[in-house]
Amino acid sequence: MNRYRLPQIASAFLLTVFGPVNLTPLAADEASAPNLILMMGDDHGWEETGFNGHPYLKTPVLDEMAAAGLRMDRFYAAHSSCSPTRGSFVTGRHPNRYGTFAPGWSQRPEETTIADLLGENGYHCGHFGKWHLGPVKKASPTSPGNMGFHDFVSHDNFFELDPSMSRQGGPPEVIEGESSAIVIDETIRFIGEAREQEKPFLAVVWFGSPHEPYQALPDDLALYDNLPEELQDRQVKLTSNETGLQTKRPLREVLRERYAEITAMDRAIGTLRTYLESEGLRDNTLLFYCGDNGTPRSGVLDEYSPLRGLKGQLYEGGIRVPGVIEWPARIPEPRTTSIPAVTSDLLPTACALAGIALPDRPLDGIGLVDLIDGTMESRPEPIGFWAFANAGRGKKPYIDAELQKGTTPLVKLSGGTPTRNFRNLHHPSITEEDYSGERAWIDENMKLYVSKNGEVALFDVEADSAETENLANQQPEAV
């Protein structure tokens, strides 16, 4: 677990920016070693569920989970794009702490992950689906296998129908079928093996849907044949499944495919819920779902966009995502909360539930046990967001370039190649310009937003989720 340590200056710098987090986990004798399944969709925005009122999308399983468990109306991704959020999910830390500043930046080998901690305390840990924190090949120091996971069937990035996946870091192999169903089938296999070993399990399940380019089964596409005809006249950019390059297509066709992917992912989650029920596992299993960032431009329906912004922005539409927890034994009655929570909270929450001490390093998330139990009245720490503007100033690679080369192919080409390579750089001495970039700070209902150009806005996102009224001049003390 203790691979390396970040330079003290970097830790001290970020500790100053984001502040210390003091957490008290449950004592080991108070914990019941619950099973944990932590799921995440790829580019799945807050508004894109039935339970959040979408006029067209069909997500009956997620709707059932929200109706039966804890629905978190203000759940946030730690960043407005995928790789940084995914690192926060497994480390409990802000992306700037471990250098995953943007998609395609790996995390660093010395990070302590949720799988490290639970695995060293008796849990069987598995990862299934999209990784995007470095290559998944066995030699990669930031593969799931080298970041604490005992079992993994994973992809370097996103994937569509009939995906090529790496099993335990081996060469990619094509697995035929709908991608979300494949990911859940592997998760169910893993759970069965954990039961044979009589161990509690942690399954981190990261779907490749609904990231573009979109591919879906005919029956799922047919559910969205009746989208409004006027959407056919709007053109959006996305990846072509035929060429792997950018193209323009009618929004109606694109949304039909995107929504079908979301429905297929929803159905796969239903398969998992049915399995847990049939095996008597639901009561002692925390089942969680969120997105990794807001809706991308290719999926935004302008006339139904209750939040401002989209993927890549720190407005609500870029970072607020669906969030729901189902756990019958611990959440026997349905509840809805507007207390803000974030992906960085998952590691400290898992440790608290399992009775495991937190790692001796700065964390940015907090434990959500009191939120789960319905006793949290307000969030004790604010949430900081920071799209770091100067990520490329460093010259010295953190990891050898050969070890950062991906292997699992995908449709979308990058520099003419169908795989993804990663990078991470040693940061040079900190300068004043390093304190730039888009930033946001959420404290209860208030949100301070600083644009890339340094313009300051203050929003009451509880009353004004569309962030239309800038209160900065009216409330200078709050700013």
Coordinates of C-alpha atoms in Angstrom, one line a residue:
M1 CA 0.0 0.0 0.0
N2 CA 2.8 2.5 0.8
R3 CA 4.3 2.7 -2.7
Y4 CA 5.8 6.2 -2.6
R5 CA 5.0 9.5 -0.9
L6 CA 4.1 12.7 -2.7
P7 CA 6.6 15.5 -2.2
Q8 CA 5.8 17.4 1.0
I9 CA 5.6 20.7 -0.8
A10 CA 2.8 19.4 -3.1
S11 CA 0.8 18.0 -0.2
A12 CA 1.2 21.1 1.9
F13 CA 0.2 23.3 -1.1
L14 CA -3.0 21.3 -1.7
L15 CA -3.7 21.0 2.1
T16 CA -3.7 24.8 2.2
V17 CA -6.1 25.0 -0.7
F18 CA -8.6 22.3 0.2
G19 CA -8.1 22.1 4.0
P20 CA -7.7 19.2 6.4
V21 CA -10.5 16.6 6.8
N22 CA -10.9 15.0 10.2
L23 CA -12.8 11.7 10.1
T24 CA -13.6 9.2 12.8
P25 CA -14.3 5.7 11.4
L26 CA -16.5 3.3 13.1
A27 CA -14.8 0.9 15.5
A28 CA -14.1 -2.5 14.0
D29 CA -16.5 -4.2 16.5
E30 CA -19.3 -1.9 15.4
A31 CA -18.9 -2.6 11.7
S32 CA -20.8 -5.5 10.1
A33 CA -18.5 -5.8 7.0
P34 CA -21.1 -4.9 4.5
N35 CA -20.6 -5.8 0.8
L36 CA -20.0 -2.7 -1.3
I37 CA -20.9 -2.3 -5.0
L38 CA -20.0 1.1 -6.3
M39 CA -21.2 1.8 -9.8
M40 CA -20.6 4.7 -12.2
G41 CA -21.9 5.6 -15.6
D42 CA -19.7 7.4 -18.2
D43 CA -20.8 10.9 -19.2
H44 CA -24.2 10.3 -17.5
G45 CA -25.6 13.7 -16.5
W46 CA -27.9 14.6 -13.5
E47 CA -31.0 15.2 -15.6
E48 CA -30.8 11.9 -17.6
T49 CA -32.9 9.7 -15.4
G50 CA -36.6 9.2 -15.0
F51 CA -36.4 10.0 -11.2
N52 CA -35.0 13.4 -12.0
G53 CA -37.8 14.1 -14.4
H54 CA -36.4 13.5 -17.8
P55 CA -39.3 13.7 -20.4
Y56 CA -38.1 10.8 -22.6
L57 CA -35.6 8.6 -20.9
K58 CA -36.6 5.2 -19.5
T59 CA -34.6 4.2 -16.4
P60 CA -37.0 2.0 -14.4
V61 CA -34.3 0.3 -12.3
L62 CA -32.6 3.5 -11.2
D63 CA -36.0 4.9 -10.5
E64 CA -36.8 2.0 -8.3
M65 CA -33.5 2.4 -6.4
A66 CA -34.2 6.1 -5.9
A67 CA -37.8 5.3 -4.7
A68 CA -36.6 2.6 -2.3
G69 CA -33.3 4.0 -1.0
L70 CA -31.4 7.3 -0.5
R71 CA -31.8 9.7 -3.4
M72 CA -29.1 12.3 -3.4
D73 CA -30.3 15.3 -5.3
R74 CA -27.0 17.2 -5.0
F75 CA -24.4 14.5 -5.7
Y76 CA -21.3 15.8 -7.4
A77 CA -18.4 14.4 -9.5
A78 CA -15.1 15.8 -8.2
H79 CA -14.3 17.1 -11.7
S80 CA -16.1 18.0 -14.8
S81 CA -14.4 15.2 -16.8
C82 CA -13.8 11.5 -16.4
S83 CA -10.2 10.5 -15.4
P84 CA -10.0 13.1 -12.6
T85 CA -13.3 12.1 -11.1
R86 CA -12.4 8.4 -11.3
G87 CA -9.2 9.0 -9.3
S88 CA -11.2 10.8 -6.6
F89 CA -13.6 7.9 -6.5
V90 CA -10.9 5.4 -5.5
T91 CA -8.5 7.7 -3.4
G92 CA -10.8 10.1 -1.6
R93 CA -8.7 12.9 -2.8
H94 CA -8.9 15.8 -5.1
P95 CA -7.5 15.1 -8.6
N96 CA -4.9 17.9 -8.2
R97 CA -3.3 15.9 -5.4
Y98 CA -2.3 13.0 -7.6
G99 CA -1.8 14.8 -10.9
T100 CA -4.8 13.5 -12.8
F101 CA -5.6 16.9 -14.2
A102 CA -7.6 15.9 -17.3
P103 CA -8.8 12.8 -19.3
G104 CA -5.8 10.7 -20.3
W105 CA -3.7 11.6 -17.3
S106 CA -2.9 8.6 -15.1
Q107 CA -3.0 8.7 -11.4
R108 CA 0.3 8.1 -9.6
P109 CA 1.6 4.7 -8.3
E110 CA 2.0 5.8 -4.7
E111 CA -1.7 6.6 -4.3
T112 CA -3.6 4.5 -1.6
T113 CA -6.8 3.3 -3.0
I114 CA -10.1 2.0 -1.6
A115 CA -9.1 -1.5 -2.8
D116 CA -5.7 -1.3 -1.0
L117 CA -7.5 -0.5 2.3
L118 CA -10.3 -2.9 2.1
G119 CA -8.2 -5.6 0.5
E120 CA -5.7 -5.5 3.4
N121 CA -8.7 -5.9 5.8
G122 CA -10.3 -9.1 4.4
Y123 CA -12.3 -7.8 1.4
H124 CA -12.2 -9.4 -2.0
C125 CA -11.9 -6.5 -4.4
G126 CA -12.7 -6.3 -8.1
H127 CA -12.9 -3.7 -10.8
F128 CA -15.1 -4.1 -13.9
G129 CA -15.4 -1.9 -17.0
K130 CA -13.8 1.5 -17.7
W131 CA -10.6 2.3 -15.8
H132 CA -9.0 5.4 -17.4
L133 CA -6.5 5.9 -14.6
G134 CA -3.7 4.5 -16.6
P135 CA -3.3 1.4 -18.8
V136 CA -4.9 -1.8 -17.6
K137 CA -2.1 -4.1 -18.8
K138 CA -0.3 -6.1 -16.1
A139 CA 3.0 -4.1 -16.5
S140 CA 1.3 -0.8 -15.8
P141 CA 2.0 0.5 -12.2
T142 CA -1.4 2.1 -12.2
S143 CA -3.5 -0.9 -13.5
P144 CA -6.3 -2.1 -11.3
G145 CA -4.2 -5.1 -10.3
N146 CA -1.4 -2.8 -9.1
M147 CA -3.8 -0.5 -7.3
G148 CA -5.2 -3.1 -5.0
F149 CA -7.8 -5.0 -7.0
H150 CA -7.6 -8.8 -6.8
D151 CA -9.8 -9.4 -9.9
F152 CA -10.5 -7.1 -12.9
V153 CA -11.9 -7.2 -16.4
S154 CA -11.2 -3.7 -17.5
H155 CA -10.7 -1.3 -20.4
D156 CA -8.3 1.6 -20.7
N157 CA -11.1 3.9 -21.7
F158 CA -14.7 3.7 -22.9
F159 CA -16.2 0.9 -25.0
E160 CA -19.3 -0.1 -27.0
L161 CA -21.0 -3.3 -28.2
D162 CA -18.7 -6.4 -28.4
P163 CA -15.9 -4.7 -26.4
S164 CA -12.3 -5.7 -26.2
M165 CA -11.4 -6.1 -22.5
S166 CA -8.3 -7.1 -20.6
R167 CA -8.8 -9.9 -18.1
Q168 CA -6.3 -9.6 -15.1
G169 CA -4.1 -7.4 -17.2
G170 CA -3.7 -9.8 -20.1
P171 CA -4.0 -9.2 -23.8
P172 CA -7.3 -7.7 -24.9
E173 CA -10.0 -10.2 -25.8
V174 CA -13.3 -9.5 -27.6
I175 CA -16.4 -10.3 -25.5
E176 CA -19.5 -10.4 -27.6
G177 CA -22.6 -8.7 -26.3
E178 CA -24.1 -5.5 -24.9
S179 CA -21.3 -3.8 -22.9
S180 CA -23.2 -3.0 -19.7
A181 CA -24.5 -6.6 -19.6
I182 CA -21.0 -7.9 -20.0
V183 CA -19.7 -5.7 -17.1
I184 CA -22.5 -7.0 -14.8
D185 CA -21.9 -10.6 -15.8
E186 CA -18.3 -10.3 -14.8
T187 CA -19.4 -8.6 -11.5
I188 CA -21.7 -11.4 -10.7
R189 CA -19.0 -14.0 -11.4
F190 CA -16.7 -12.1 -9.1
I191 CA -19.3 -12.0 -6.3
G192 CA -19.8 -15.7 -6.6
E193 CA -16.1 -16.3 -6.1
A194 CA -16.0 -13.9 -3.1
R195 CA -18.8 -16.0 -1.5
E196 CA -16.9 -19.2 -2.1
Q197 CA -14.0 -17.6 -0.2
E198 CA -16.4 -16.5 2.5
K199 CA -15.2 -12.9 2.2
P200 CA -17.1 -9.6 2.0
F201 CA -16.6 -7.9 -1.4
L202 CA -15.9 -4.5 -2.9
A203 CA -17.0 -4.3 -6.6
V204 CA -16.1 -1.1 -8.4
V205 CA -18.3 -1.2 -11.6
W206 CA -17.7 1.5 -14.2
F207 CA -19.8 1.2 -17.3
G208 CA -18.7 2.4 -20.7
S209 CA -22.1 3.8 -21.3
P210 CA -23.4 6.3 -22.3
H211 CA -20.1 7.8 -23.6
E212 CA -20.1 8.5 -27.4
P213 CA -19.8 7.1 -30.0
Y214 CA -23.2 5.5 -29.3
Q215 CA -24.2 1.9 -30.2
A216 CA -27.3 0.1 -29.0
L217 CA -29.4 -3.0 -29.5
P218 CA -32.5 -2.8 -31.8
D219 CA -35.0 -3.4 -29.1
D220 CA -33.5 -0.5 -27.0
L221 CA -33.4 1.8 -30.0
A222 CA -37.1 1.1 -30.7
L223 CA -38.0 2.5 -27.3
Y224 CA -37.0 6.0 -28.6
D225 CA -38.5 5.9 -32.1
N226 CA -40.9 8.7 -31.1
L227 CA -38.6 11.4 -30.1
P228 CA -39.7 14.9 -31.4
E229 CA -39.3 15.2 -35.2
E230 CA -37.9 18.8 -34.8
L231 CA -34.7 17.4 -33.3
Q232 CA -33.9 16.0 -36.7
D233 CA -33.0 19.5 -37.9
R234 CA -30.3 20.1 -35.3
Q235 CA -26.8 18.8 -36.0
V236 CA -24.3 17.7 -33.3
K237 CA -20.7 16.6 -33.4
L238 CA -19.6 13.2 -32.2
T239 CA -17.5 10.2 -33.2
S240 CA -18.4 8.2 -36.2
N241 CA -18.6 4.4 -35.6
E242 CA -17.5 3.8 -39.1
T243 CA -14.3 6.0 -39.2
G244 CA -13.5 6.8 -35.6
L245 CA -13.3 10.4 -36.6
Q246 CA -15.5 13.4 -35.8
T247 CA -18.7 13.8 -37.8
K248 CA -22.0 15.6 -37.6
R249 CA -25.4 13.9 -37.3
P250 CA -29.0 14.9 -36.5
L251 CA -29.6 15.3 -32.8
R252 CA -32.7 13.1 -32.9
E253 CA -30.7 10.1 -34.2
V254 CA -27.9 10.7 -31.7
L255 CA -30.2 11.0 -28.7
R256 CA -32.1 7.9 -29.8
E257 CA -28.8 5.9 -29.6
R258 CA -27.7 7.6 -26.4
Y259 CA -30.9 7.0 -24.5
A260 CA -30.9 3.4 -25.7
E261 CA -27.5 3.0 -24.1
I262 CA -28.7 4.4 -20.8
T263 CA -31.7 2.1 -20.8
A264 CA -29.4 -0.9 -21.5
M265 CA -27.2 0.1 -18.6
D266 CA -30.2 0.5 -16.4
R267 CA -31.4 -3.0 -17.3
A268 CA -28.0 -4.5 -16.5
I269 CA -28.2 -2.9 -13.1
G270 CA -31.5 -4.6 -12.7
T271 CA -29.9 -7.9 -13.5
L272 CA -27.5 -7.3 -10.7
R273 CA -30.3 -6.3 -8.2
T274 CA -32.2 -9.5 -9.1
Y275 CA -29.1 -11.6 -8.5
L276 CA -28.4 -10.0 -5.1
E277 CA -32.1 -10.7 -4.2
S278 CA -32.0 -14.3 -5.3
E279 CA -28.8 -15.0 -3.4
G280 CA -29.9 -13.3 -0.2
L281 CA -27.3 -10.5 -0.5
R282 CA -29.4 -7.4 -0.8
D283 CA -29.8 -6.6 2.9
N284 CA -26.1 -6.6 3.6
T285 CA -25.0 -4.9 0.3
L286 CA -24.7 -1.2 -0.3
L287 CA -25.5 -0.6 -3.9
F288 CA -24.4 2.8 -5.2
Y289 CA -24.7 4.6 -8.5
C290 CA -23.5 7.9 -9.9
G291 CA -22.2 9.5 -13.1
D292 CA -18.6 10.7 -13.6
N293 CA -19.4 14.1 -15.0
G294 CA -22.2 16.1 -16.6
T295 CA -23.9 15.5 -19.9
P296 CA -21.7 16.1 -23.0
R297 CA -22.7 18.5 -25.8
S298 CA -23.8 15.5 -28.0
G299 CA -26.4 14.6 -25.3
V300 CA -27.7 18.0 -24.2
L301 CA -31.3 18.6 -24.9
D302 CA -31.4 22.4 -24.6
E303 CA -35.2 22.8 -24.0
Y304 CA -34.8 20.3 -21.1
S305 CA -31.6 21.3 -19.3
P306 CA -32.6 22.3 -15.8
L307 CA -28.9 22.9 -14.9
R308 CA -26.5 25.4 -16.4
G309 CA -23.5 24.1 -18.3
L310 CA -22.3 20.7 -19.5
K311 CA -19.4 18.3 -19.3
G312 CA -16.1 20.2 -19.1
Q313 CA -17.5 23.1 -17.1
L314 CA -17.8 23.7 -13.3
Y315 CA -21.3 24.9 -13.6
E316 CA -23.9 22.5 -12.1
G317 CA -24.5 20.9 -15.5
G318 CA -20.9 19.8 -15.6
I319 CA -20.4 18.3 -12.1
R320 CA -23.9 17.5 -10.6
V321 CA -24.7 13.9 -11.5
P322 CA -27.3 11.2 -10.5
G323 CA -26.6 9.8 -7.1
V324 CA -28.5 7.0 -5.3
I325 CA -27.8 4.4 -2.6
E326 CA -29.9 1.3 -2.0
W327 CA -29.3 -0.7 1.1
P328 CA -32.4 -2.3 2.6
A329 CA -30.8 -3.2 6.0
R330 CA -29.4 0.3 6.6
I331 CA -31.9 2.4 4.6
P332 CA -35.3 0.7 5.3
E333 CA -37.4 3.7 4.3
P334 CA -36.9 5.9 1.2
R335 CA -35.4 9.3 1.7
T336 CA -34.3 12.2 -0.4
T337 CA -31.5 14.6 0.6
S338 CA -30.2 17.9 -0.7
I339 CA -27.1 17.7 1.4
P340 CA -24.2 17.9 -1.0
A341 CA -21.9 14.9 -1.4
V342 CA -19.1 14.1 -3.9
T343 CA -17.2 11.2 -5.3
S344 CA -14.3 11.9 -3.0
D345 CA -16.5 10.9 -0.1
L346 CA -16.7 7.2 -1.2
L347 CA -13.3 6.1 0.2
P348 CA -13.8 7.5 3.7
T349 CA -17.4 6.2 3.8
A350 CA -16.3 2.7 2.8
C351 CA -13.6 2.7 5.5
A352 CA -16.0 3.9 8.1
L353 CA -18.6 1.2 7.2
A354 CA -15.9 -1.5 7.3
G355 CA -14.3 -0.3 10.5
I356 CA -11.0 0.5 8.8
A357 CA -8.7 3.3 9.8
L358 CA -8.1 6.0 7.2
P359 CA -4.8 6.4 5.4
D360 CA -2.3 8.8 6.9
R361 CA -2.5 11.4 4.2
P362 CA -4.7 14.4 3.3
L363 CA -8.2 13.5 2.1
D364 CA -10.8 15.7 0.6
G365 CA -13.8 13.6 1.1
I366 CA -15.8 13.0 4.3
G367 CA -17.5 9.9 5.6
L368 CA -21.2 9.8 4.8
V369 CA -22.4 7.3 7.4
D370 CA -24.5 9.9 9.1
L371 CA -26.1 10.8 5.8
I372 CA -26.9 7.2 5.1
D373 CA -28.4 6.8 8.6
G374 CA -30.4 10.0 8.2
T375 CA -28.7 11.9 11.1
M376 CA -26.6 14.4 9.1
E377 CA -28.2 17.8 9.2
S378 CA -25.6 19.6 7.1
R379 CA -22.3 18.9 5.5
P380 CA -19.5 19.7 7.9
E381 CA -16.9 20.5 5.2
P382 CA -17.4 22.4 1.9
I383 CA -16.5 20.8 -1.5
G384 CA -13.8 22.3 -3.6
F385 CA -13.5 22.0 -7.4
W386 CA -10.5 23.1 -9.5
A387 CA -9.9 22.5 -13.1
F388 CA -6.1 23.2 -13.0
A389 CA -5.0 25.4 -15.9
N390 CA -1.2 24.7 -15.9
A391 CA -1.1 20.9 -16.0
G392 CA 1.4 20.8 -18.9
R393 CA 4.2 22.9 -17.4
G394 CA 6.1 19.9 -16.1
K395 CA 8.6 18.2 -18.4
K396 CA 9.7 15.1 -16.4
P397 CA 7.4 12.1 -16.8
Y398 CA 6.2 10.6 -13.6
I399 CA 6.0 7.1 -15.2
D400 CA 8.0 5.6 -18.0
A401 CA 6.3 6.3 -21.4
E402 CA 6.3 2.6 -22.3
L403 CA 4.3 1.8 -19.2
Q404 CA 1.8 4.4 -20.0
K405 CA 0.8 2.9 -23.4
G406 CA -2.7 1.4 -23.5
T407 CA -3.6 -1.8 -25.2
T408 CA -7.4 -2.1 -25.3
P409 CA -8.9 -0.8 -28.6
L410 CA -11.8 1.5 -28.9
V411 CA -13.7 3.1 -31.8
K412 CA -12.7 6.7 -31.3
L413 CA -9.2 7.4 -32.8
S414 CA -6.6 9.4 -31.0
G415 CA -3.8 10.7 -33.1
G416 CA -4.8 8.1 -35.7
T417 CA -4.5 5.2 -33.2
P418 CA -7.4 3.1 -31.7
T419 CA -5.9 2.9 -28.3
R420 CA -5.2 5.3 -25.5
N421 CA -1.9 6.3 -24.0
F422 CA -1.5 8.1 -20.7
R423 CA 0.8 10.7 -19.1
N424 CA 1.6 12.2 -15.7
L425 CA 4.3 14.8 -15.1
H426 CA 6.4 16.0 -12.2
H427 CA 5.3 19.5 -11.4
P428 CA 7.9 22.2 -11.3
S429 CA 8.2 24.8 -8.6
I430 CA 4.9 26.4 -7.9
T431 CA 4.4 29.9 -9.3
E432 CA 1.6 32.5 -9.0
E433 CA 0.1 31.4 -12.4
D434 CA -0.5 27.9 -10.9
Y435 CA -3.4 29.4 -8.9
S436 CA -5.5 29.8 -12.0
G437 CA -8.1 27.8 -13.8
E438 CA -11.8 27.4 -13.4
R439 CA -12.8 26.9 -9.8
A440 CA -15.8 26.4 -7.6
W441 CA -16.5 26.1 -3.9
I442 CA -19.8 24.6 -2.6
D443 CA -20.9 25.2 1.0
E444 CA -24.4 24.0 1.7
N445 CA -26.7 25.9 -0.7
M446 CA -24.1 28.5 -1.7
K447 CA -21.7 28.1 -4.6
L448 CA -18.8 30.4 -5.4
Y449 CA -17.7 30.2 -9.0
V450 CA -14.5 31.6 -10.5
S451 CA -14.2 31.5 -14.3
K452 CA -11.0 30.8 -16.2
N453 CA -10.7 34.6 -16.6
G454 CA -11.0 35.2 -12.9
E455 CA -14.6 36.5 -12.9
V456 CA -16.4 35.8 -9.7
A457 CA -20.0 34.7 -9.3
L458 CA -22.1 33.6 -6.3
F459 CA -25.1 31.3 -6.7
D460 CA -27.7 29.9 -4.4
V461 CA -27.9 26.5 -6.2
E462 CA -30.7 25.2 -4.0
A463 CA -33.0 28.0 -5.1
D464 CA -31.4 28.6 -8.5
S465 CA -30.1 25.4 -9.9
A466 CA -29.8 27.0 -13.4
E467 CA -27.3 29.5 -11.9
T468 CA -29.0 32.5 -13.5
E469 CA -28.7 35.1 -10.7
N470 CA -25.2 36.2 -9.6
L471 CA -25.5 37.2 -6.0
A472 CA -21.8 38.3 -5.6
N473 CA -22.6 42.0 -5.5
Q474 CA -25.5 41.5 -3.1
Q475 CA -23.5 39.2 -0.7
P476 CA -19.9 40.4 -0.7
E477 CA -19.4 38.9 2.8
A478 CA -20.3 35.4 1.5
V479 CA -17.9 35.9 -1.4

